[in-house]
Amino acid sequence: ADFVLVWETVPGELSGQKGSRENRALQERSATIHRTWRKKFLDKLHAAGLHMEKHTTRVEKKVVHYLLLSAPWSVLCYYAEELQLRVPLQALPNQTSHWSDRVLRRLGIPNAMSQEVPSLPLDYYTCPFKVNKLPWFLGSDKQDTFFSTTQRHQIVYKILATTQYGCSKEREVGVDRLLSEDVFTAAFPLHEARSAPGPGAPAGTRSPSWALAHILFQYWVSWRKWSKYQPLDHVRNYSGEKVAFYFAWLGFYTGWLLPAAVMGTVVFIAGIYLVFDDVPAQEICESKKQFWMCPLCKSCPYWQLSDTCSTFMAGRLFDHGGTIFFSVFMSLWAVLFLEFWKRTNASLAHHWDCSEFEDIKEQPRPQFTATAPMTIINPITGAEEPYFPKRSRLHRILAGLVVIIMLIAMVVMFVVSIILYQMLVTILLSSSGYFWFVASASRIASISSSVVNLFFILILSKIYISLAHLLTKWEMHRTQTKYEDAFTFKVFVFQFVTFYSFPMYIAFFKGKFVGYPGNYRSFLGIRNEECSPGGCFIELAQELLVIMVGKQIINNVQEVAIPKLKCWWHRHKLLSTMKKVGGEGGLVPAEQAPWVVNHQLLAFEGLFDEYLEMVLQFGFITIFVAACPLAPLFALLNNWVEIRLDARKFVCEYRRPVAERAQGIGIWFSILEVITHLAVISNIRWAGGRWCQRWGAFLIAFTSDFLPRMYYKYVHDSSLRGYVNFTLAYAPQDFVQHSDAMCRYRAFRDRDGNLTLTYWHLLAVRLGFVIVFEHVVFFIGRVIASLVPDIPESVEIKVKRERYLAKEALAEKKV
């Protein structure tokens, strides 16, 4: 069978036992409408030429109907030509290889990541299918295997998605609408058997799909293969190009994380050694009662700088000279990563026959076809196609944009409330009188606000994603690619603001607008926050670790536990009282039937959540990497686990997805480019011109303690002795007379509270550093981009050769 439709009915003797008379009448009316729609739909499928085979099982008080659909040869040929499916013209040796494999081979180093996977698919020169040119295609004499399993799924789903069962004006078209109306409970292609063939079975008798499922289970899903290359060609042949591109990108990204993780770990270890030799840290720890600091609030006590010894030393783990080098390294790493992924994407797109899919071959969405108010001639193909006016779509997009802006404003308001919460907690703990609370007030407030922020992010994301689905459907996008791109853009903008707003506040705003004793600035009546005694760098590192690592742990627990719990509950509900009550497909026990086993699995809901998790992670390890060099290491460890968890979901826990074609990772690549620009050079065009900034440079210049140390080293003392005293200002005389006590605070101000010349010198140094850093990274990035072509030369030659063969094969006259 190519596809399975499932629906449930209640036997007549049980349908009227519960509920009031009005409820029973309403249920009967709904059941009658559903039966009518279902009958019309199935009649249309039969008229379209699909073969049907029905099976029935009894589950508690319901009867579950399974309809197995398969497409005969004539139907396959008709729709293959309409969908422009590509079929093989000439076989080639499989020439795909991994970039790391090629590098290691040139260096003469054994590759521990390679593995011999059986039944490696051949590479082919291909062209779009034409019925009248059938003899020119390879394997055309074998009708059962000429079209791949995924191509058969695409054809049957095309019929299911475009079959009308009611009034087109009411959008009564396609199986997706019937699923949403509960006329059918499920529609899915069948997974193939994962069991190994018997010892006596000859190799030639194995079906390709059966062998393919077993290969994926043994060489991809298994945790023993965590360090091996993924069998991407097998994944593509089993689940389609869209799924295969996701795993190709995830594997490529994980491989590139390895040098970043190694470098980040080296920088962190260097920070550990530098901590013990750090003169300012020693001065703080040995100062005892030398530096009395001003209160953090009106009712807070004075405190000693030596109490922050441990916090200050922890901050020095992340804030040292190696940070500069690592920021440059990660900026160039991000540029190289995207440039080489372009090449890999181009090679895979050609290898998988989808390099021009979005430009020419992609069909309109069935929902769009059914509801578009008019038709228009396609300027590329010349065919008449459904059309929705661009002006109307623009109005809808603008209306949706207003809703998104309102929700983003709500997120900003919540971030402000988190900031106020942190201020209040700090004040309450500092004025509590308990030594431990007073000493740890800033740390406790920071950690608790990070945890509250994380849970808010996870809850609000679920609500927003549902709303984004509704808005995107309303905008009437023509193709599935444009629909998914619009949905992805909406959700990512929201998630970007949600996840990154609080870290950006810590990095670029916290402690910058505090004022000075006797003249503190306030927000909503509450005094503005200062950085903790260890500096804002350690707070930013803590925030990143809580959000990034915490989110990864929660996601991995969800990916392991929730599918297993759902599968267990679904299986328990279906099999607890299952009995065979009939069917035309033989007397196979119901619990062993593959369509029943597949029905127990979870419905596949797309790749959006997987992509979003990885792209947000990419943002954390590039935009804020200067504050946490260990971020790439945590990302690498997470992704090694993520690949196997996702592989298990696709093969063992989810119903088999309908194979979808794709030309790459879609709009996610554009999002990665935007993140890289933010991490390397952000070019944002405003009405007044261009604003360029380097986030890492700003982070180092205005949040890190690196530049003040360098300034002090070259202007005052190269050994950094006296640096702590250099960074502390004395409270103004008015404040001292009013409080009757002298105290210090971190700033470059004189006794009257005015900014000193040192402050302006440091400001000039910081701005100069940003400009130099920006231009150096910009220049090197441009050089890299120009030296690495987007499409490998070997792929360009293959494309020209394939076009020549296709022209010869499809020529109207042969000599």
mmCIF file of C-alpha atoms in Angstrom, residues 338-557:
data_model
loop_
_atom_site.group_PDB
_atom_site.id
_atom_site.type_symbol
_atom_site.label_atom_id
_atom_site.label_comp_id
_atom_site.label_asym_id
_atom_site.label_seq_id
_atom_site.Cartn_x
_atom_site.Cartn_y
_atom_site.Cartn_z
ATOM 1 C CA LEU A 338 27.854 29.611 5.711
ATOM 2 C CA GLU A 339 30.096 29.797 2.651
ATOM 3 C CA PHE A 340 30.939 26.098 2.747
ATOM 4 C CA TRP A 341 27.331 25.143 3.501
ATOM 5 C CA LYS A 342 26.349 26.941 0.253
ATOM 6 C CA ARG A 343 28.698 24.606 -1.612
ATOM 7 C CA THR A 344 27.421 21.547 0.217
ATOM 8 C CA ASN A 345 23.819 22.608 -0.383
ATOM 9 C CA ALA A 346 24.469 23.076 -4.108
ATOM 10 C CA SER A 347 26.106 19.641 -4.367
ATOM 11 C CA LEU A 348 23.281 17.901 -2.499
ATOM 12 C CA ALA A 349 20.577 19.762 -4.430
ATOM 13 C CA HIS A 350 22.035 18.568 -7.714
ATOM 14 C CA HIS A 351 22.730 15.069 -6.401
ATOM 15 C CA TRP A 352 19.110 14.806 -5.207
ATOM 16 C CA ASP A 353 17.634 16.345 -8.397
ATOM 17 C CA CYS A 354 16.058 19.400 -6.828
ATOM 18 C CA SER A 355 18.399 22.268 -7.735
ATOM 19 C CA GLU A 356 15.663 24.099 -9.709
ATOM 20 C CA PHE A 357 12.674 22.840 -7.758
ATOM 21 C CA GLU A 358 11.419 26.139 -6.303
ATOM 22 C CA ASP A 359 11.841 28.095 -9.566
ATOM 23 C CA ILE A 360 10.029 25.762 -11.963
ATOM 24 C CA LYS A 361 8.647 22.530 -10.543
ATOM 25 C CA GLU A 362 6.900 23.449 -7.306
ATOM 26 C CA GLN A 363 3.142 23.053 -7.561
ATOM 27 C CA PRO A 364 0.625 25.406 -5.890
ATOM 28 C CA ARG A 365 -0.565 24.391 -2.431
ATOM 29 C CA PRO A 366 -3.813 22.357 -2.628
ATOM 30 C CA GLN A 367 -5.459 24.726 -0.120
ATOM 31 C CA PHE A 368 -4.450 27.683 -2.299
ATOM 32 C CA THR A 369 -5.728 25.977 -5.444
ATOM 33 C CA ALA A 370 -9.093 25.284 -3.833
ATOM 34 C CA THR A 371 -9.704 28.776 -2.395
ATOM 35 C CA ALA A 372 -8.039 31.196 -4.838
ATOM 36 C CA PRO A 373 -10.681 33.611 -6.229
ATOM 37 C CA MET A 374 -9.324 33.776 -9.814
ATOM 38 C CA THR A 375 -6.875 32.253 -12.323
ATOM 39 C CA ILE A 376 -3.938 33.689 -14.296
ATOM 40 C CA ILE A 377 -1.483 32.486 -16.940
ATOM 41 C CA ASN A 378 1.907 31.483 -15.485
ATOM 42 C CA PRO A 379 4.566 33.526 -17.380
ATOM 43 C CA ILE A 380 7.125 30.700 -17.042
ATOM 44 C CA THR A 381 5.103 27.597 -17.949
ATOM 45 C CA GLY A 382 2.273 29.258 -19.904
ATOM 46 C CA ALA A 383 -0.306 27.196 -17.994
ATOM 47 C CA GLU A 384 -3.423 28.609 -16.334
ATOM 48 C CA GLU A 385 -3.065 28.624 -12.549
ATOM 49 C CA PRO A 386 -5.111 29.822 -9.558
ATOM 50 C CA TYR A 387 -4.242 33.350 -8.461
ATOM 51 C CA PHE A 388 -4.700 35.551 -5.415
ATOM 52 C CA PRO A 389 -4.197 39.332 -5.899
ATOM 53 C CA LYS A 390 -0.887 40.571 -4.549
ATOM 54 C CA ARG A 391 -2.501 43.736 -3.212
ATOM 55 C CA SER A 392 -4.951 41.744 -1.087
ATOM 56 C CA ARG A 393 -2.135 39.537 0.195
ATOM 57 C CA LEU A 394 -0.074 42.624 1.069
ATOM 58 C CA HIS A 395 -2.964 44.035 3.099
ATOM 59 C CA ARG A 396 -3.271 40.760 4.987
ATOM 60 C CA ILE A 397 0.473 40.600 5.602
ATOM 61 C CA LEU A 398 0.439 44.166 6.978
ATOM 62 C CA ALA A 399 -2.478 43.313 9.261
ATOM 63 C CA GLY A 400 -0.587 40.267 10.521
ATOM 64 C CA LEU A 401 2.485 42.439 11.031
ATOM 65 C CA VAL A 402 0.497 44.725 13.346
ATOM 66 C CA VAL A 403 -0.513 41.694 15.439
ATOM 67 C CA ILE A 404 3.126 40.540 15.598
ATOM 68 C CA ILE A 405 4.317 44.007 16.690
ATOM 69 C CA MET A 406 1.713 44.018 19.463
ATOM 70 C CA LEU A 407 2.901 40.622 20.700
ATOM 71 C CA ILE A 408 6.544 41.700 20.543
ATOM 72 C CA ALA A 409 5.623 44.799 22.557
ATOM 73 C CA MET A 410 4.082 42.459 25.124
ATOM 74 C CA VAL A 411 7.372 40.517 25.258
ATOM 75 C CA VAL A 412 9.323 43.745 25.796
ATOM 76 C CA MET A 413 6.939 44.659 28.612
ATOM 77 C CA PHE A 414 7.585 41.293 30.215
ATOM 78 C CA VAL A 415 11.344 41.802 29.914
ATOM 79 C CA VAL A 416 10.935 45.145 31.665
ATOM 80 C CA SER A 417 8.953 43.406 34.396
ATOM 81 C CA ILE A 418 11.770 40.831 34.748
ATOM 82 C CA ILE A 419 14.237 43.699 35.131
ATOM 83 C CA LEU A 420 12.042 45.319 37.790
ATOM 84 C CA TYR A 421 11.687 41.957 39.524
ATOM 85 C CA GLN A 422 15.469 41.599 39.616
ATOM 86 C CA MET A 423 15.861 45.099 41.061
ATOM 87 C CA LEU A 424 13.259 44.474 43.766
ATOM 88 C CA VAL A 425 14.707 41.086 44.753
ATOM 89 C CA THR A 426 18.186 42.621 45.004
ATOM 90 C CA ILE A 427 16.889 45.436 47.217
ATOM 91 C CA LEU A 428 14.864 43.104 49.461
ATOM 92 C CA LEU A 429 17.733 40.646 49.956
ATOM 93 C CA SER A 430 20.319 43.400 50.483
ATOM 94 C CA SER A 431 18.199 45.003 53.184
ATOM 95 C CA SER A 432 17.260 41.705 54.891
ATOM 96 C CA GLY A 433 20.125 41.864 57.385
ATOM 97 C CA TYR A 434 21.209 38.243 56.819
ATOM 98 C CA PHE A 435 24.863 38.097 55.822
ATOM 99 C CA TRP A 436 24.505 35.321 53.214
ATOM 100 C CA PHE A 437 21.526 37.014 51.552
ATOM 101 C CA VAL A 438 23.264 40.384 51.561
ATOM 102 C CA ALA A 439 26.464 38.943 50.056
ATOM 103 C CA SER A 440 24.586 36.905 47.409
ATOM 104 C CA ALA A 441 21.683 39.292 46.683
ATOM 105 C CA SER A 442 22.741 40.165 43.124
ATOM 106 C CA ARG A 443 23.567 36.539 42.251
ATOM 107 C CA ILE A 444 20.279 35.145 43.628
ATOM 108 C CA ALA A 445 18.241 37.810 41.831
ATOM 109 C CA SER A 446 20.085 37.185 38.559
ATOM 110 C CA ILE A 447 19.703 33.376 38.641
ATOM 111 C CA SER A 448 16.032 33.455 39.670
ATOM 112 C CA SER A 449 15.169 36.027 36.970
ATOM 113 C CA SER A 450 16.938 33.876 34.355
ATOM 114 C CA VAL A 451 14.867 30.835 35.348
ATOM 115 C CA VAL A 452 11.609 32.837 35.333
ATOM 116 C CA ASN A 453 12.538 34.235 31.920
ATOM 117 C CA LEU A 454 13.195 30.732 30.544
ATOM 118 C CA PHE A 455 9.816 29.363 31.627
ATOM 119 C CA PHE A 456 8.046 32.430 30.261
ATOM 120 C CA ILE A 457 9.777 31.932 26.917
ATOM 121 C CA LEU A 458 8.690 28.283 26.680
ATOM 122 C CA ILE A 459 5.043 29.024 27.567
ATOM 123 C CA LEU A 460 4.576 32.104 25.379
ATOM 124 C CA SER A 461 6.213 30.377 22.392
ATOM 125 C CA LYS A 462 3.482 27.716 22.298
ATOM 126 C CA ILE A 463 0.735 30.370 22.184
ATOM 127 C CA TYR A 464 2.443 32.463 19.541
ATOM 128 C CA ILE A 465 3.146 29.528 17.183
ATOM 129 C CA SER A 466 -0.581 28.672 17.038
ATOM 130 C CA LEU A 467 -1.405 32.294 16.209
ATOM 131 C CA ALA A 468 1.319 32.418 13.538
ATOM 132 C CA HIS A 469 -0.236 29.363 11.831
ATOM 133 C CA LEU A 470 -3.613 31.124 11.612
ATOM 134 C CA LEU A 471 -2.097 34.357 10.261
ATOM 135 C CA THR A 472 -0.017 32.540 7.631
ATOM 136 C CA LYS A 473 -2.996 30.523 6.370
ATOM 137 C CA TRP A 474 -5.006 33.742 6.078
ATOM 138 C CA GLU A 475 -2.288 35.358 3.926
ATOM 139 C CA MET A 476 -2.925 32.876 1.058
ATOM 140 C CA HIS A 477 0.599 31.979 -0.067
ATOM 141 C CA ARG A 478 0.757 30.134 -3.378
ATOM 142 C CA THR A 479 3.379 27.428 -2.750
ATOM 143 C CA GLN A 480 4.269 25.362 0.278
ATOM 144 C CA THR A 481 7.764 26.884 0.317
ATOM 145 C CA LYS A 482 6.418 30.451 0.486
ATOM 146 C CA TYR A 483 3.892 29.415 3.131
ATOM 147 C CA GLU A 484 6.593 27.854 5.310
ATOM 148 C CA ASP A 485 8.954 30.791 4.763
ATOM 149 C CA ALA A 486 6.294 33.284 5.888
ATOM 150 C CA PHE A 487 5.436 31.200 8.943
ATOM 151 C CA THR A 488 9.098 30.712 9.830
ATOM 152 C CA PHE A 489 9.845 34.428 9.539
ATOM 153 C CA LYS A 490 6.970 35.350 11.882
ATOM 154 C CA VAL A 491 7.930 32.857 14.547
ATOM 155 C CA PHE A 492 11.652 33.521 14.369
ATOM 156 C CA VAL A 493 11.277 37.301 14.778
ATOM 157 C CA PHE A 494 9.178 36.660 17.877
ATOM 158 C CA GLN A 495 11.559 34.029 19.238
ATOM 159 C CA PHE A 496 14.567 36.240 18.527
ATOM 160 C CA VAL A 497 13.116 39.073 20.610
ATOM 161 C CA THR A 498 11.985 36.651 23.314
ATOM 162 C CA PHE A 499 15.257 34.764 23.693
ATOM 163 C CA TYR A 500 17.793 37.532 23.082
ATOM 164 C CA SER A 501 16.203 40.645 24.616
ATOM 165 C CA PHE A 502 17.233 39.919 28.211
ATOM 166 C CA PRO A 503 20.842 38.917 27.346
ATOM 167 C CA MET A 504 21.119 42.073 25.228
ATOM 168 C CA TYR A 505 19.877 44.158 28.148
ATOM 169 C CA ILE A 506 22.598 42.665 30.372
ATOM 170 C CA ALA A 507 25.276 43.061 27.711
ATOM 171 C CA PHE A 508 24.592 46.589 26.484
ATOM 172 C CA PHE A 509 22.351 48.451 28.951
ATOM 173 C CA LYS A 510 22.665 47.114 32.482
ATOM 174 C CA GLY A 511 24.950 49.247 34.659
ATOM 175 C CA LYS A 512 25.396 51.885 31.931
ATOM 176 C CA PHE A 513 22.822 54.421 33.199
ATOM 177 C CA VAL A 514 23.178 54.201 36.982
ATOM 178 C CA GLY A 515 24.312 57.684 37.972
ATOM 179 C CA TYR A 516 26.364 58.212 41.143
ATOM 180 C CA PRO A 517 25.776 58.419 44.933
ATOM 181 C CA GLY A 518 23.371 61.233 45.707
ATOM 182 C CA ASN A 519 22.236 61.452 42.085
ATOM 183 C CA TYR A 520 21.115 57.971 41.098
ATOM 184 C CA ARG A 521 18.897 57.522 38.045
ATOM 185 C CA SER A 522 15.651 55.585 38.393
ATOM 186 C CA PHE A 523 13.105 53.777 36.246
ATOM 187 C CA LEU A 524 9.442 53.728 37.366
ATOM 188 C CA GLY A 525 10.563 54.933 40.771
ATOM 189 C CA ILE A 526 13.139 52.146 41.227
ATOM 190 C CA ARG A 527 16.852 52.842 41.081
ATOM 191 C CA ASN A 528 18.528 51.525 37.925
ATOM 192 C CA GLU A 529 20.427 48.271 38.230
ATOM 193 C CA GLU A 530 24.174 48.086 38.599
ATOM 194 C CA CYS A 531 26.315 45.219 37.379
ATOM 195 C CA SER A 532 27.241 42.712 40.031
ATOM 196 C CA PRO A 533 30.641 43.236 41.727
ATOM 197 C CA GLY A 534 32.113 40.651 39.357
ATOM 198 C CA GLY A 535 30.921 42.684 36.384
ATOM 199 C CA CYS A 536 28.144 42.215 33.818
ATOM 200 C CA PHE A 537 30.252 39.699 31.898
ATOM 201 C CA ILE A 538 29.754 36.975 34.505
ATOM 202 C CA GLU A 539 26.023 37.772 34.631
ATOM 203 C CA LEU A 540 25.773 37.467 30.845
ATOM 204 C CA ALA A 541 27.617 34.135 30.909
ATOM 205 C CA GLN A 542 25.254 32.912 33.625
ATOM 206 C CA GLU A 543 22.194 34.043 31.639
ATOM 207 C CA LEU A 544 23.431 32.277 28.511
ATOM 208 C CA LEU A 545 24.117 29.061 30.378
ATOM 209 C CA VAL A 546 20.687 29.078 32.030
ATOM 210 C CA ILE A 547 18.746 29.813 28.828
ATOM 211 C CA MET A 548 20.852 27.887 26.312
ATOM 212 C CA VAL A 549 21.784 24.822 28.368
ATOM 213 C CA GLY A 550 18.496 24.825 30.301
ATOM 214 C CA LYS A 551 16.477 24.951 27.087
ATOM 215 C CA GLN A 552 18.562 22.160 25.545
ATOM 216 C CA ILE A 553 18.076 19.922 28.574
ATOM 217 C CA ILE A 554 14.326 20.579 28.652
ATOM 218 C CA ASN A 555 14.007 19.977 24.892
ATOM 219 C CA ASN A 556 15.971 16.722 25.028
ATOM 220 C CA VAL A 557 13.909 15.449 27.970
#
